[in-house]
XYZ file of C-alpha atoms in Angstrom:
596
model
C 0.100 0.037 0.021
C 1.084 3.609 -0.591
C 1.143 5.548 2.763
C 1.854 9.264 3.239
C 3.672 10.314 6.511
C 2.591 13.970 6.402
C 4.514 15.567 3.504
C 6.768 12.743 3.269
C 5.564 9.836 1.163
C 6.094 6.227 2.394
C 5.817 3.336 0.090
C 5.125 0.289 2.113
C 6.338 -2.570 -0.167
C 5.293 -5.954 0.804
C 6.638 -8.911 -0.931
C 6.189 -7.548 -4.549
C 6.176 -3.766 -3.861
C 2.440 -3.116 -3.401
C 2.330 0.611 -3.438
C -0.395 2.991 -4.752
C 0.434 5.098 -7.784
C -1.989 6.588 -10.340
C -1.586 7.629 -14.167
C 1.386 7.577 -16.613
C 3.607 9.583 -18.888
C 4.827 8.820 -22.602
C 8.595 9.298 -21.884
C 9.375 5.917 -20.464
C 10.805 3.666 -23.344
C 8.155 1.512 -24.937
C 10.163 -1.735 -24.296
C 10.328 -1.269 -20.670
C 7.484 -2.506 -18.746
C 6.524 -0.704 -15.504
C 3.588 -1.350 -13.062
C 1.823 1.874 -13.451
C 0.846 3.234 -10.061
C -0.602 6.729 -10.930
C -0.255 10.358 -10.450
C -0.046 12.405 -7.187
C -0.597 16.106 -7.645
C 0.262 19.159 -5.671
C 3.467 17.716 -4.412
C 5.956 19.925 -2.325
C 9.085 21.190 -4.175
C 11.373 19.536 -1.804
C 9.478 16.409 -1.420
C 11.451 13.270 -0.015
C 9.973 9.960 -0.886
C 10.549 7.082 1.435
C 10.425 3.491 0.073
C 9.580 0.871 2.740
C 10.440 -2.742 2.407
C 9.441 -5.670 4.445
C 12.896 -6.972 4.240
C 16.482 -5.629 4.926
C 17.781 -4.402 1.585
C 20.993 -5.364 -0.077
C 22.769 -1.850 -0.201
C 24.767 -2.804 -3.368
C 21.473 -2.833 -5.263
C 20.361 0.683 -3.923
C 21.829 2.607 -6.928
C 20.938 5.214 -9.331
C 20.110 2.502 -11.842
C 17.550 1.013 -9.872
C 15.920 3.930 -8.075
C 15.772 7.336 -10.024
C 13.473 10.347 -10.802
C 12.877 11.710 -14.303
C 11.894 14.994 -15.522
C 9.375 15.810 -18.418
C 12.121 15.425 -20.905
C 13.148 11.984 -19.682
C 16.322 13.227 -18.131
C 17.524 12.068 -14.620
C 17.062 14.414 -11.780
C 19.901 14.444 -9.193
C 18.854 12.660 -5.965
C 20.164 11.354 -2.893
C 19.449 7.733 -1.976
C 19.728 7.041 1.910
C 19.050 3.753 3.563
C 17.219 4.066 6.855
C 18.891 2.906 10.057
C 16.833 -0.223 10.139
C 17.862 -1.214 6.781
C 14.313 -1.608 5.303
C 13.559 1.749 3.946
C 15.332 4.054 1.285
C 14.780 7.731 1.314
C 14.955 9.479 -2.072
C 15.665 13.193 -1.653
C 16.222 15.891 -4.463
C 19.452 17.629 -4.388
C 17.758 20.701 -5.259
C 14.206 21.626 -5.282
C 11.887 20.393 -8.130
C 10.542 23.001 -10.433
C 7.170 24.480 -9.778
C 4.152 23.038 -11.706
C 6.442 20.546 -13.569
C 5.710 16.838 -13.950
C 8.149 14.081 -12.675
C 8.120 10.336 -12.050
C 10.052 8.207 -9.656
C 11.232 4.709 -10.974
C 11.752 1.572 -9.036
C 13.334 -1.299 -10.958
C 13.272 -5.076 -10.131
C 17.103 -5.011 -9.492
C 16.355 -4.150 -6.010
C 17.130 -7.144 -3.705
C 17.021 -8.127 -0.126
C 20.273 -9.178 1.790
C 19.193 -12.769 1.065
C 19.413 -12.067 -2.653
C 15.802 -12.165 -3.410
C 14.095 -9.548 -5.631
C 11.854 -7.189 -3.528
C 9.720 -5.625 -6.252
C 8.601 -5.509 -9.693
C 9.443 -2.615 -11.835
C 7.126 0.305 -11.064
C 6.592 4.042 -11.483
C 4.834 6.923 -9.950
C 4.016 10.116 -11.589
C 3.785 13.334 -9.532
C 3.231 16.987 -10.315
C 4.883 19.874 -8.279
C 2.547 22.520 -6.809
C 2.795 26.057 -7.885
C 4.894 28.630 -5.700
C 2.015 30.372 -4.209
C 0.599 27.192 -2.715
C 3.918 26.074 -1.294
C 3.328 26.935 2.232
C -0.216 28.100 2.934
C -1.759 24.713 3.581
C 0.460 24.370 6.773
C -0.288 25.362 10.529
C 2.614 25.766 12.810
C 2.108 26.276 16.600
C 4.767 28.422 18.166
C 5.114 28.096 21.786
C 7.012 30.898 23.793
C 7.816 28.871 27.119
C 6.592 30.144 30.364
C 4.777 33.491 30.748
C 2.600 35.495 33.214
C 3.716 34.704 36.772
C 6.008 31.919 35.565
C 9.185 33.661 34.660
C 11.057 30.501 33.819
C 14.761 30.717 34.515
C 16.168 34.030 35.728
C 19.766 35.030 35.183
C 21.892 36.381 37.994
C 21.239 39.895 36.562
C 17.626 39.560 36.617
C 16.895 38.600 32.914
C 13.850 36.389 32.653
C 13.709 33.611 30.309
C 10.088 34.191 29.441
C 10.972 37.552 27.786
C 13.643 35.923 25.498
C 11.320 32.984 24.584
C 8.517 35.487 23.669
C 10.717 37.805 21.697
C 12.264 34.893 19.538
C 8.773 33.353 19.098
C 7.040 36.467 17.728
C 9.898 36.941 15.240
C 9.640 33.279 14.092
C 5.898 33.691 13.734
C 6.065 36.819 11.595
C 8.728 35.162 9.357
C 6.420 32.188 8.928
C 3.455 34.102 8.246
C 5.269 36.185 5.446
C 5.760 32.954 3.759
C 1.935 32.166 3.833
C 2.109 29.644 6.837
C -0.853 29.699 9.325
C 0.635 30.533 12.528
C -0.819 29.636 16.004
C 0.721 31.020 19.219
C 0.267 29.727 22.688
C 0.715 33.246 23.817
C 1.588 36.599 22.043
C 2.303 38.559 25.278
C 2.812 38.249 29.029
C -0.869 38.452 29.819
C -1.913 34.693 29.834
C -5.456 33.739 30.859
C -4.729 30.388 32.574
C -3.096 29.515 35.878
C -0.042 27.269 36.512
C -2.393 23.996 36.983
C -3.814 24.583 33.466
C -0.539 25.634 31.634
C 0.275 22.244 30.152
C -3.307 21.462 28.791
C -3.796 24.988 27.455
C -0.818 24.999 25.419
C -1.304 21.348 24.265
C -5.024 22.196 23.540
C -3.982 25.245 21.392
C -2.014 22.969 19.041
C -4.410 20.078 18.911
C -7.594 22.107 18.582
C -5.991 24.010 15.517
C -4.679 20.763 13.922
C -1.182 22.226 13.812
C 1.421 20.215 11.710
C 4.357 21.295 13.821
C 4.786 22.399 17.435
C 7.824 24.330 18.210
C 8.512 25.176 21.901
C 11.093 27.931 22.437
C 13.014 28.023 25.780
C 16.299 28.879 27.362
C 18.452 26.335 29.412
C 19.893 26.327 33.109
C 22.540 24.367 34.930
C 23.970 24.346 38.302
C 27.238 24.570 36.553
C 27.845 28.163 35.421
C 30.170 27.230 32.739
C 27.717 25.224 30.800
C 26.762 26.661 27.436
C 25.338 25.958 23.974
C 22.116 25.296 22.191
C 20.268 22.039 22.029
C 17.021 20.823 20.771
C 14.731 17.912 22.234
C 12.518 15.788 19.958
C 9.997 12.928 20.506
C 12.047 9.922 20.203
C 9.241 7.692 18.720
C 8.542 10.303 16.034
C 11.033 10.298 13.010
C 9.530 13.491 11.687
C 9.950 15.226 15.013
C 13.608 14.129 14.985
C 14.140 15.332 11.524
C 12.563 18.799 12.236
C 14.543 19.034 15.402
C 17.769 18.187 13.497
C 16.905 20.737 10.810
C 16.047 23.606 13.330
C 19.371 22.859 15.479
C 21.390 23.002 12.373
C 20.033 26.263 11.038
C 20.131 27.918 14.500
C 23.762 26.866 14.904
C 24.511 28.145 11.489
C 22.965 31.454 12.062
C 24.129 32.170 15.698
C 27.344 30.406 15.652
C 26.478 29.203 19.101
C 27.992 25.830 20.540
C 26.215 23.027 19.190
C 24.857 20.505 21.836
C 23.027 18.482 19.213
C 19.503 16.997 19.199
C 18.308 14.682 22.079
C 15.236 12.659 22.832
C 12.750 14.298 24.923
C 12.951 13.935 28.762
C 10.086 12.386 30.696
C 9.495 15.835 32.268
C 9.068 17.527 28.967
C 5.433 16.664 28.837
C 4.616 19.347 26.462
C 6.302 17.330 23.722
C 4.267 14.133 24.605
C 0.605 15.632 24.546
C 0.515 17.178 21.077
C -0.885 15.426 17.966
C 1.650 17.551 15.958
C 5.235 16.809 15.346
C 6.836 18.519 18.417
C 10.329 19.826 19.243
C 11.748 22.042 22.064
C 14.757 24.286 21.191
C 16.782 25.564 24.077
C 18.588 28.710 22.900
C 21.247 28.933 25.627
C 22.053 28.854 29.270
C 20.472 31.504 31.692
C 23.005 30.285 34.352
C 26.124 31.344 32.073
C 26.865 34.991 32.583
C 28.579 35.485 29.201
C 25.825 33.485 27.502
C 23.024 35.560 29.209
C 24.420 38.685 27.565
C 24.225 36.942 24.201
C 20.681 35.770 24.887
C 19.553 39.384 25.495
C 21.057 40.778 22.372
C 18.664 41.653 19.656
C 20.788 40.471 16.982
C 21.091 37.066 18.321
C 17.401 36.761 18.954
C 16.874 37.817 15.352
C 19.371 35.206 13.957
C 18.037 32.519 16.304
C 14.505 33.206 14.963
C 15.751 33.095 11.415
C 17.508 29.734 12.025
C 14.303 28.289 13.650
C 12.090 29.528 10.641
C 14.629 28.100 8.012
C 14.510 24.703 9.750
C 10.685 24.671 9.838
C 10.662 25.634 6.236
C 13.280 23.083 5.175
C 11.167 20.439 6.913
C 7.677 21.131 5.825
C 8.019 18.587 2.882
C 8.253 15.930 5.682
C 4.631 16.451 6.645
C 1.730 15.910 4.267
C -1.486 17.282 5.427
C -3.285 17.049 2.207
C -4.597 13.500 3.279
C -6.842 12.605 6.074
C -4.643 11.613 9.095
C -5.122 8.231 10.410
C -6.937 8.542 14.089
C -6.436 6.372 17.180
C -8.885 3.399 17.118
C -7.774 1.887 20.458
C -5.049 1.511 23.035
C -4.579 -1.502 25.293
C -4.504 -0.955 29.004
C -1.404 -1.852 30.820
C -0.606 -4.177 33.507
C 2.734 -4.520 35.210
C 3.996 -6.631 38.045
C 7.069 -5.717 40.192
C 8.456 -6.602 43.644
C 8.489 -4.387 46.611
C 11.349 -1.939 46.610
C 11.928 -2.162 42.734
C 12.336 1.006 40.716
C 9.585 1.634 38.332
C 8.945 4.611 35.901
C 5.507 5.280 34.249
C 6.112 4.873 30.440
C 6.205 8.060 28.483
C 4.484 6.379 25.311
C 2.088 3.608 24.679
C 1.271 1.532 21.571
C -1.806 2.602 19.796
C -3.825 0.959 16.874
C -4.591 3.534 14.292
C -7.690 3.707 12.010
C -5.557 2.547 8.947
C -4.559 -0.651 10.918
C -0.989 0.520 11.599
C 0.433 0.444 15.242
C 2.167 3.460 16.458
C 3.813 4.969 19.645
C 2.005 7.739 21.054
C 2.875 10.041 24.003
C 0.779 9.539 27.341
C 0.525 12.112 30.263
C -0.322 10.268 33.577
C -2.574 11.926 36.283
C -0.048 10.915 38.925
C 3.745 10.797 38.463
C 4.692 9.448 42.042
C 5.261 5.676 42.207
C 5.928 4.185 45.575
C 6.862 0.547 45.390
C 7.689 0.125 49.147
C 4.244 -1.190 50.057
C 2.608 -4.205 48.446
C -0.638 -3.788 46.695
C -2.438 -2.661 43.422
C -1.947 0.776 42.199
C -4.093 2.326 39.166
C -2.822 5.196 37.005
C -4.830 7.109 34.373
C -3.265 8.438 31.206
C -4.327 10.903 28.574
C -3.159 10.572 24.957
C -3.742 13.417 22.356
C -6.578 12.521 19.845
C -7.939 9.690 22.011
C -11.171 10.330 23.974
C -10.677 7.354 26.479
C -8.370 7.151 29.371
C -5.616 4.727 29.335
C -5.292 2.562 32.425
C -2.058 1.254 33.901
C -2.400 -1.294 36.772
C 0.890 -1.734 38.698
C 0.940 -4.705 40.913
C 3.543 -4.407 43.700
C 4.105 -7.775 45.626
C 6.365 -8.922 48.194
C 9.713 -10.536 47.069
C 10.185 -14.272 47.486
C 12.831 -16.435 45.569
C 11.500 -19.225 43.348
C 14.255 -21.882 43.337
C 13.222 -22.998 39.944
C 13.352 -19.641 38.204
C 16.264 -18.418 36.091
C 16.746 -15.130 34.522
C 18.596 -15.239 31.255
C 19.660 -11.645 30.217
C 21.036 -11.303 26.513
C 23.128 -8.120 27.283
C 22.419 -4.674 25.602
C 20.086 -4.636 22.745
C 17.565 -2.202 24.304
C 17.088 1.339 23.081
C 20.390 3.199 22.991
C 22.272 0.405 24.764
C 23.572 -1.477 21.644
C 26.826 -2.846 23.253
C 30.173 -3.256 21.473
C 30.784 -3.541 17.741
C 33.780 -5.163 16.021
C 33.961 -8.276 13.981
C 30.495 -8.979 15.401
C 27.762 -7.009 17.172
C 27.710 -7.720 21.014
C 23.974 -7.445 21.364
C 23.177 -9.885 18.373
C 25.615 -12.629 19.750
C 24.248 -12.143 23.301
C 20.681 -12.707 22.026
C 21.494 -15.839 19.986
C 23.375 -17.423 22.881
C 20.814 -16.406 25.517
C 17.950 -17.987 23.567
C 19.881 -21.123 23.226
C 20.815 -21.269 26.843
C 17.093 -20.743 27.734
C 15.878 -23.384 25.372
C 18.340 -26.060 27.044
C 17.303 -25.021 30.495
C 13.694 -25.263 29.725
C 14.215 -28.784 28.330
C 15.297 -29.651 31.842
C 12.195 -28.134 33.544
C 13.723 -24.831 34.530
C 11.254 -21.957 34.458
C 13.174 -19.296 32.202
C 12.669 -15.591 32.437
C 14.190 -13.650 29.469
C 14.877 -9.862 29.945
C 14.368 -9.877 26.131
C 13.804 -12.241 23.282
C 14.024 -9.861 20.296
C 15.971 -6.872 19.262
C 14.611 -3.760 21.155
C 16.788 -1.015 19.983
C 13.846 0.965 18.910
C 12.181 1.314 22.299
C 13.921 4.639 23.065
C 15.288 3.526 26.488
C 18.536 4.961 27.969
C 21.163 2.692 29.237
C 20.170 2.993 32.943
C 16.471 2.663 32.080
C 17.381 -0.629 30.134
C 19.392 -1.930 32.968
C 16.754 -1.139 35.569
C 14.073 -2.981 33.186
C 16.187 -6.169 33.287
C 16.424 -6.071 37.005
C 12.643 -5.382 37.267
C 11.718 -8.347 35.107
C 13.927 -10.686 37.169
C 12.885 -9.310 40.500
C 9.238 -9.670 39.441
C 9.577 -13.343 38.846
C 11.715 -14.019 42.036
C 14.384 -15.518 40.074
C 16.960 -17.748 41.770
C 19.755 -17.042 39.384
C 20.309 -13.909 36.984
C 22.650 -14.822 34.388
C 23.840 -11.890 32.035
C 25.429 -12.673 28.550
C 27.923 -10.206 27.076
C 31.026 -9.826 24.744
C 33.985 -7.893 25.537
C 35.938 -5.207 23.602
C 39.390 -3.637 23.880
C 41.552 -1.133 21.833
C 44.356 -3.670 21.607
C 43.301 -6.391 19.238
C 45.483 -8.976 20.958
C 43.073 -9.024 24.111
C 40.989 -12.347 23.913
C 39.375 -14.859 26.083
C 36.359 -15.411 28.433
C 35.883 -13.890 31.867
C 32.993 -14.089 34.321
C 32.202 -11.451 36.905
C 30.116 -12.334 40.098
C 29.090 -10.892 43.370
C 32.213 -11.040 45.624
C 31.284 -12.003 48.980
C 28.279 -14.233 47.775
C 29.319 -17.896 47.848
C 26.460 -19.152 45.510
C 27.231 -16.404 42.995
C 31.086 -17.560 42.849
C 30.018 -21.105 42.648
C 27.615 -20.300 39.615
C 30.224 -18.126 38.016
C 32.990 -20.765 38.369
C 30.789 -23.479 36.817
C 29.905 -21.279 33.800
C 33.538 -20.152 33.317
C 35.069 -23.614 33.684
C 32.481 -25.155 31.198
C 33.224 -22.384 28.560
C 36.923 -23.032 28.717
C 36.393 -26.685 28.473
C 33.792 -26.695 25.728
C 34.722 -23.751 23.575
C 38.532 -23.568 24.174
C 38.911 -19.801 24.662
C 41.570 -18.360 26.563
C 40.727 -18.434 30.448
C 40.783 -14.828 31.969
C 39.231 -16.168 35.184
C 36.695 -14.782 37.588
C 36.380 -11.103 38.233
C 34.929 -8.716 40.783
C 31.410 -7.821 39.658
C 30.466 -5.721 42.635
C 30.447 -2.607 40.602
C 27.990 -3.834 38.129
C 24.447 -2.273 38.205
C 22.754 -5.657 37.844
C 24.798 -7.149 40.789
C 23.769 -4.363 43.100
C 20.022 -4.313 42.112
C 19.200 -7.959 41.249
C 17.564 -9.549 44.236
C 18.423 -13.056 42.783
C 20.343 -15.534 45.160
C 23.296 -15.340 42.668
C 23.972 -12.870 39.870
C 26.656 -13.212 37.271
C 27.810 -11.625 34.117
C 29.895 -13.689 31.589
C 32.091 -12.115 28.782
C 32.176 -14.861 25.984
C 35.101 -13.232 24.175
C 36.359 -10.024 22.490
C 34.651 -8.629 19.407
C 37.926 -6.894 18.659
C 39.937 -10.268 18.611
C 40.003 -12.186 15.330
C 40.340 -15.588 17.069
C 37.357 -14.872 19.372
C 35.376 -13.404 16.458
C 35.900 -16.597 14.435
C 34.020 -18.494 17.343
C 31.453 -15.753 17.856
C 30.529 -15.943 14.178
C 30.107 -19.586 14.152
C 26.784 -21.283 14.810
C 28.551 -24.352 15.936
C 30.582 -22.377 18.622
C 27.479 -20.540 19.715
C 25.916 -23.740 20.487
C 28.966 -24.688 22.432
C 28.878 -21.413 24.533
C 25.257 -22.012 25.150
C 25.608 -25.628 26.264
C 28.496 -24.656 28.576
C 26.514 -21.900 30.335
C 23.412 -23.883 30.752
C 25.171 -26.909 31.935
C 26.999 -24.660 34.440
C 23.703 -23.436 35.611
C 22.076 -26.825 35.858
C 25.164 -28.159 37.838
C 24.779 -25.477 40.327
C 21.197 -25.968 40.659
C 21.780 -29.660 41.179
C 19.883 -30.829 38.109
C 22.809 -32.601 36.552
């Protein structure tokens, strides 16, 4: 099917490139047969097209011969072909704007293959016509949000400069520049006289954007730090929203280019930045500098800086409008499943910042959620209910948190394939650590289950897209194990070092815990015997987050080998050796449990 992701087209190609096109031109050679998928009108002059496959593509087949754009004369238009991070999408972007009111066609040829060598599509073409210059921007709505206001001054510099004043000054300049381009601009405030109180602030601002069906929501703020030397500009985006990320990057790049400020980069939204979670629009927050830095405060107060910052924000928005297509009706949220979680007393738990929603077009998306109560107390056993609000969804989302007293189940073992959650990807060398850990972890679990052990996995799939920080992913692993009352917690990893000669296997354990040492020794000795790696011995693991937070009787972490050593990598790449690693670990666990 052919999907549009707001001004950026998405081709969803399943099996044989099923995507919706209409119409045709006569400038394709007669002997070439293309599946004609139609005509799209009123296309943005900077339109990027995203072709989505259901398999990882072979990058060697993503070439100008297999994917290209033709103009009315049949000549090729210079485009950039970029493979998405997940390997299943190709973004086709013109190197310069298409000509207004001209006709083009994008061609996909059947030479595109998957990594497995299979053809992914039949040759196909889509015709499209670029809109006229006057219509380029007028169909868009952008909500500009000057942070704080009224009695809420925001951060205040040591010299009395108020953040709310800087935010408003820059915001009004941005709005004026956008309006001059024909864009419909909505302001959450245009002066310091705001009609809502502090308790209504968040809902009022979100409501302004949602009620006006804004395409983009741009919140303008300044920063603050206890360290007076901190400085620079940074932009936050919703980490489950790729258009938000692209918008954030475009604005950050342009603001830095126009102000020459220190570039602190773009960052996923923090849980406390709820303003970015509640809007239906693609939302970002730009922080223009630090009110706590005396030198930077003087810069923030300068009218030239404010103008240049506004110009950068405006250019970033204009450069990104082609990502968002509002000419088709947006899918709405059909349903959101309520959530039930079980943890043990004393565990750390953070309410999720997003939930999975089923959309009216059948797709599943992550959407931001704002909870009625942010306080989570796990010290007392019981059942606790939280109510969440999602933009564009009339019903409440319910989260039930079951907190139960902790008790050890002697037959439960947690297998933790290291890394592979959110931004925690592990080491990369001749192999990728989280991929090896997952393969071995699943094999270990299967062997244990065949011996009647109840196995809990911290993950059974690649979870890199879930947006967790490293600390959040570590706590999630511990919570999963603690909730199950696991007797043993076994974490599987690979090692890495700058010196390629470093090699071998080592196992870290809880020094001072006799059963942890016994388990670690059994696993370590079995791997050395079964796999034949160099024996680096047992190591002190008392510094590990897992060791300090797991309630299991014994927690160990084994480093199979070095991803930076050719000899170890040869084993870590081999399915036969991965079986040996798994068998050695499983037998070490079973021996310590007294099952063999």
